[in-house]
C-alpha positions as CSV (number, residue, x, y, z in Angstrom):
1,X,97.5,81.0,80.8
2,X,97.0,84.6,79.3
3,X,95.1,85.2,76.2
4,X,97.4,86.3,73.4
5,X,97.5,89.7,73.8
6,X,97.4,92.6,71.1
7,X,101.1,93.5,71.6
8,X,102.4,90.4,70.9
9,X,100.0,90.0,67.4
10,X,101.4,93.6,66.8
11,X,105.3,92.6,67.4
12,X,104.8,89.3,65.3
13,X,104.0,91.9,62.2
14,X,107.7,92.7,62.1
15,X,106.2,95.8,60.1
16,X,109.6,97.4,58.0
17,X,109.3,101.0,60.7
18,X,109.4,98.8,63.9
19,X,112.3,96.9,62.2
20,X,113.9,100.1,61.2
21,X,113.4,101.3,65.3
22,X,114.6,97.7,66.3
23,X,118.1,98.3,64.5
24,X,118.6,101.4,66.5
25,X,118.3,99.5,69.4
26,X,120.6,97.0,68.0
27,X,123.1,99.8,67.3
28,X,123.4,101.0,70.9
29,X,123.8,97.6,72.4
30,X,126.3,97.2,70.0
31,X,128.2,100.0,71.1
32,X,127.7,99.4,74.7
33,X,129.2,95.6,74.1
34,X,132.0,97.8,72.5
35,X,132.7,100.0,75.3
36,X,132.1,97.9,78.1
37,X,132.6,94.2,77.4
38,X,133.2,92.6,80.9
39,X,131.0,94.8,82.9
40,X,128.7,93.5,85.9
41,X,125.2,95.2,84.8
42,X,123.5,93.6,81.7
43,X,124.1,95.2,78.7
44,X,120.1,95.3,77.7
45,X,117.1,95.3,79.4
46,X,113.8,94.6,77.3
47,X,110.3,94.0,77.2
48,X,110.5,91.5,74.5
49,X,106.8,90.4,74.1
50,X,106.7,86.7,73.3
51,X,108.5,87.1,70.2
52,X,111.5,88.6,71.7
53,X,112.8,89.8,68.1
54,X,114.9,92.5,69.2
55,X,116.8,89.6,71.6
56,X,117.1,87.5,68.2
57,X,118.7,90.1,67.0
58,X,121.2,90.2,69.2
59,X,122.2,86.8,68.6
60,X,122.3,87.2,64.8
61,X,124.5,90.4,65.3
62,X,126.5,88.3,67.3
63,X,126.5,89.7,70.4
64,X,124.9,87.0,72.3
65,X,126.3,83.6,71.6
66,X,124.6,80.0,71.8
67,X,125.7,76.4,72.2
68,X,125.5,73.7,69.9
69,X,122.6,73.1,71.2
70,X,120.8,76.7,70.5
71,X,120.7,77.8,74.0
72,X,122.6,80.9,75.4
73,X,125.9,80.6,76.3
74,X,126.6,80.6,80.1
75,X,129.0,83.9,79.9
76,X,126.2,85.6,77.9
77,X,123.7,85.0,80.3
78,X,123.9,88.0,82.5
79,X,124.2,90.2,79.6
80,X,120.0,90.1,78.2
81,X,117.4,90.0,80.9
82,X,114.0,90.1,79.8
83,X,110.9,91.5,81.8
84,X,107.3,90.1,80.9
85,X,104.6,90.0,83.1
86,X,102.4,87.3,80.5
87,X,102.6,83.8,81.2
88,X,102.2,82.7,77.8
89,X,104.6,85.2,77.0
90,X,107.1,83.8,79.6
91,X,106.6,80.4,78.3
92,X,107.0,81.5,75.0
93,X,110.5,83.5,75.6
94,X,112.0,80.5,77.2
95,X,111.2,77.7,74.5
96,X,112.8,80.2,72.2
97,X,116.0,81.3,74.1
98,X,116.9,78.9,76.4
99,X,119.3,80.5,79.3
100,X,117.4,84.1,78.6
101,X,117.4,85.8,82.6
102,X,113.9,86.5,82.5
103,X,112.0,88.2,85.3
104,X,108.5,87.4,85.7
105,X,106.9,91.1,86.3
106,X,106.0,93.7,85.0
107,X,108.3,97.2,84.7
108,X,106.3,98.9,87.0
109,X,106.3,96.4,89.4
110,X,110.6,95.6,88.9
111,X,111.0,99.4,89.8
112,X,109.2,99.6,92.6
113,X,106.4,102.0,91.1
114,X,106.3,105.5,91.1
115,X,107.3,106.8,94.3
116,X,110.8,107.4,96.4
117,X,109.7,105.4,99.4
118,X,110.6,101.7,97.6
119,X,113.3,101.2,95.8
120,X,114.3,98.0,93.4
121,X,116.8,95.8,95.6
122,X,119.1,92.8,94.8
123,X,118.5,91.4,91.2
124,X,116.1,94.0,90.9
125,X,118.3,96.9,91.1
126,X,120.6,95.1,88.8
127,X,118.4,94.7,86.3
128,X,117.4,98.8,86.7
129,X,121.3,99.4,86.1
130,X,121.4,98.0,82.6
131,X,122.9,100.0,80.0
132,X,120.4,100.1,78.0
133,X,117.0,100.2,79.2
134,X,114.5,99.5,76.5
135,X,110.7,100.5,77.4
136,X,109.0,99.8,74.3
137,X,105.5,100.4,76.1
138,X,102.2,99.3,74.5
139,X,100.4,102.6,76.1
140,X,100.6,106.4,75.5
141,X,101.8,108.4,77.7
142,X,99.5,108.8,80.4
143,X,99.1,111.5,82.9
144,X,98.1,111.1,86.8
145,X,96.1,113.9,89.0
146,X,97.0,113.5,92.6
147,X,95.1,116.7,94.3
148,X,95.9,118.9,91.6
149,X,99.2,117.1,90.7
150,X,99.8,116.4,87.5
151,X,102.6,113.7,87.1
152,X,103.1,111.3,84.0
153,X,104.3,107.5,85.2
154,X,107.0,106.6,82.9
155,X,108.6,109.8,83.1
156,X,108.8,109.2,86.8
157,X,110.0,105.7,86.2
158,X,112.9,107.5,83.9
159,X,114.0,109.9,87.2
160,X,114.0,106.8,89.5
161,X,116.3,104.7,86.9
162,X,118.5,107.8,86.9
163,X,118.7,107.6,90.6
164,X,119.6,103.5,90.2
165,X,122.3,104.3,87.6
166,X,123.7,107.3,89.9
167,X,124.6,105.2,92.8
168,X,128.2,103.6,93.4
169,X,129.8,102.8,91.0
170,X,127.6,105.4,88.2
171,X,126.9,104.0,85.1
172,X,126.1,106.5,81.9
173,X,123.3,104.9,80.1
174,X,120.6,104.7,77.1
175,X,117.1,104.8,77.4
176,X,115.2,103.5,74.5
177,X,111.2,104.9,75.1
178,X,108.4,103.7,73.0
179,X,104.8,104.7,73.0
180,X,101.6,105.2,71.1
181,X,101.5,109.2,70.6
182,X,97.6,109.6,71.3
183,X,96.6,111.9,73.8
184,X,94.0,111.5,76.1
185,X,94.3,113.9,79.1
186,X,92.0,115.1,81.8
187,X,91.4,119.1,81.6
188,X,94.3,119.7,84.4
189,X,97.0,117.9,82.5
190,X,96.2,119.4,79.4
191,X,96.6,123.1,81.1
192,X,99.4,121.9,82.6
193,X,101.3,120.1,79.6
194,X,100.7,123.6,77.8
195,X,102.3,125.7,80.3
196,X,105.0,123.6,80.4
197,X,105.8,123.8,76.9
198,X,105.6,127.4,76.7
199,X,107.6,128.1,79.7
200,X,111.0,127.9,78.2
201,X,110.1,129.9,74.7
202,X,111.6,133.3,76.2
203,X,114.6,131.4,78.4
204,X,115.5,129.4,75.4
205,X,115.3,130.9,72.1
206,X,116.6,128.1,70.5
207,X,113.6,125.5,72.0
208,X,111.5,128.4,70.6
209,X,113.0,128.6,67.0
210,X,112.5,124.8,67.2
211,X,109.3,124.9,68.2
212,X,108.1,127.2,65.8
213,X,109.7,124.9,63.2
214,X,109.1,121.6,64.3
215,X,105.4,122.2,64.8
216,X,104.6,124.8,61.9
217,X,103.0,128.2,62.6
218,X,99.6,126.6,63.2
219,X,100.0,123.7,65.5
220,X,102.5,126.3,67.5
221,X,100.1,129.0,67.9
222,X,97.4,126.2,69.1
223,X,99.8,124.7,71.7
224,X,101.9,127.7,73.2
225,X,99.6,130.2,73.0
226,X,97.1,132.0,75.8
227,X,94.0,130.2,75.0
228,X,93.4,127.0,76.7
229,X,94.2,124.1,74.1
230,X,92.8,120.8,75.0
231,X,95.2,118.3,73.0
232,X,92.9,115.6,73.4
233,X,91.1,117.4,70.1
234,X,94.4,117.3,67.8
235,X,94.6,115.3,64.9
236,X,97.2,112.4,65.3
237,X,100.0,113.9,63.5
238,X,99.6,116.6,65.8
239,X,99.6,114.5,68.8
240,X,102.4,112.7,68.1
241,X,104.5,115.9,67.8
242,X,103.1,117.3,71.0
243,X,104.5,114.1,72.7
244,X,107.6,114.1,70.9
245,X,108.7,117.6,72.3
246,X,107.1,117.5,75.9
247,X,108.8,114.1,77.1
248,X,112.0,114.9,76.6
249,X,111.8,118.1,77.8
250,X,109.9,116.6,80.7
251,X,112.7,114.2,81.0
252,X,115.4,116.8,81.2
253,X,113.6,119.2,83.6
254,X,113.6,116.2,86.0
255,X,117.3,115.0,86.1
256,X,118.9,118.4,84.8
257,X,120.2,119.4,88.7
258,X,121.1,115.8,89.7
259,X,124.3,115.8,87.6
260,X,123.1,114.3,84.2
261,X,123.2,115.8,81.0
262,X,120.9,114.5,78.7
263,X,120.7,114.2,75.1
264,X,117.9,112.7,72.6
265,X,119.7,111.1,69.8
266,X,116.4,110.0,68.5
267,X,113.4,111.5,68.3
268,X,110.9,109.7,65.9
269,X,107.4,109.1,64.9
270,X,105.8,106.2,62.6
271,X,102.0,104.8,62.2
272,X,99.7,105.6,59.9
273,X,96.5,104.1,58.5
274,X,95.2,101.3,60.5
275,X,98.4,101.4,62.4
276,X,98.6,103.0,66.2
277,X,100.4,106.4,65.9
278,X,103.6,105.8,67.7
279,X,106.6,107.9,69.2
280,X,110.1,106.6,69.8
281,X,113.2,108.2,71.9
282,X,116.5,106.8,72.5
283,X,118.5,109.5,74.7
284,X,121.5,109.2,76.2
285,X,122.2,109.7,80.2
286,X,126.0,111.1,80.9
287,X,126.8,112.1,84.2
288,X,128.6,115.1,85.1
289,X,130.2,116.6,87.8
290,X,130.0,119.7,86.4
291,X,126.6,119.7,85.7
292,X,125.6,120.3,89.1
293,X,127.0,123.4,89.1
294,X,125.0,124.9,86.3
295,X,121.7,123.3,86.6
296,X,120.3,126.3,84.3
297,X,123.0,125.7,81.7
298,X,122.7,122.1,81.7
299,X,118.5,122.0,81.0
300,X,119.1,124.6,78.2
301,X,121.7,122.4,76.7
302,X,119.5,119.6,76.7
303,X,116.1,121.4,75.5
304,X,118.2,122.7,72.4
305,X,119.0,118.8,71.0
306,X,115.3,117.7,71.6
307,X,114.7,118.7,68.1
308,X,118.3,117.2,66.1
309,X,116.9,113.6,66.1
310,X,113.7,114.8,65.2
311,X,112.2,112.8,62.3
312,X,109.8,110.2,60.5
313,X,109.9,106.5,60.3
314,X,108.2,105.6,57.3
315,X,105.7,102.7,56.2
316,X,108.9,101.3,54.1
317,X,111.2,101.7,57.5
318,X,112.7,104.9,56.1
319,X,114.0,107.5,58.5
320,X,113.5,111.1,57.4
């Protein structure tokens, strides 16, 4: 069986910021169980860990029933699947929640990995289609160099979902995205993570004026400017705000012509001390016919709400 692993010590914390992140969560399944009661996808998919808290939540909310007994109702079983690669974890999930529909795998694996040429089927793709899709990833956000080719693998997992949720019948949905906000990039995604951010400073003023704002006259300078910055060097504050800005604008450059419009309701940090600096989305995935018609229109519409759900979760699970 696996050893216990560092995510699951970390979850069983239940520190006040991760419970303050774990209510928004909470809030858009609610709203989703709301809108769409009777629905064939599963409201939620999550990578629960082995203490699953955010799926004990749901049943203390309400929204997932049990039996006398304490296992999960039969009509609520389709509406929570879990996705855990650990063994122990597995184990774990399914003494707690009996009933849970638990897929034994890990996300990259459910989704087929990175590229177009394999594609989730069955269950699988089922699964993809939830409404919510909860990634709360023990890993920062790393970047891959294929000949030159910088691509980042759970942004590219994020495009593929929003080809799964596109197809007949298309389902808006929520992404919740979690990950420790260290950077630690080889010279060719740093170069190109800086060129990216400063490509839209003169399209969009408003990403600019946010920008300028959101990382203070310094930290802007450092990142946008015309000297090579190698991010790796930042402090962690600073790291976490580079992150904060570049995935969802990442995000939105890579779905903005395929007829989503996308908006980050949340966009947080929290850690400090001894704690892993962390960044959290949750961004919301609306398709529109229209929006293929003004591709331009759309991306600048979704660069200029990167920065409304900007904040900090504090050490007392505050959100400023």
């Amino acid at each position: 069986m696996n050893p216990i692993r560092p995510v699951d010590l970390a979850m069983a914390e239940n520190r006040p910021e991760k419970k303050a992140v774990r209510n928004l969560w909470l809030e858009e399944v609610r709203a989703i169980a709301q809108q769409n009661p009777g629905g064939n996808e599963p409201w939620y998919l999550s990578l629960p860990g082995s203490e699953g808290l955010d799926i004990q939540m749901l049943i203390e909310d309400g929204l997932i029933s049990l039996t006398e007994v304490n296992s999960i109702a039969e009509k609520d079983q389709g509406k929570v699947v879990a996705v855990e690669s650990s063994n122990r974890a597995v184990a774990a999930l399914q003494r707690k929640f009996v009933g849970l529909q638990i897929r034994e795998v890990d996300f990259r694996s459910l989704i087929r990995a990175e590229g177009v040429f394999r594609w989730p089927e069955g269950d699988d793709e089922k699964f993809c289609r939830a409404r919510v899709v909860n990634l709360d990833l023990n890993c920062p956000l790393e970047a891959d160099i294929d000949d030159r080719n910088v691509t980042f693998r759970v942004l590219a997992w994020i495009e593929k979902l929003c080809h799964i949720h596109a197809k007949p019948p298309r389902l808006d949905w929520t992404l919740c995205l979690t990950l420790h906000g260290e950077i630690a990039w080889p010279e060719d995604a740093n170069r190109y993570a800086q060129k990216f951010l400063r490509e839209n400073l003169g399209r969009e003023p408003f990403f600019d004026e946010g920008c300028r704002a959101f990382f203070g006259a310094d930290l802007y300078e450092a990142t946008t400017g015309e000297i090579a910055a190698n991010f790796n060097d930042f402090d962690r504050t600073e790291q976490q705000k580079i992150v904060m800005v570049l995935v969802p604008k990442i995000i939105s450059r890579l779905v903005h012509d395929k007829g989503w419009r996308v908006r980050t309701e949340r966009n947080l940090r929290y850690g400090t001390g001894q704690h892993a600096p962390m960044v959290t989305w949750i961004v919301k995935f609306t398709w529109d016919q229209e929006a293929l018609a003004e591709p331009d229109a759309n991306y600048c519409e979704a660069l200029r709400n990167i920065f409304s759900g900007a904040g900090v979760v504090t050490g007392e699970g505050e959100i400023t």
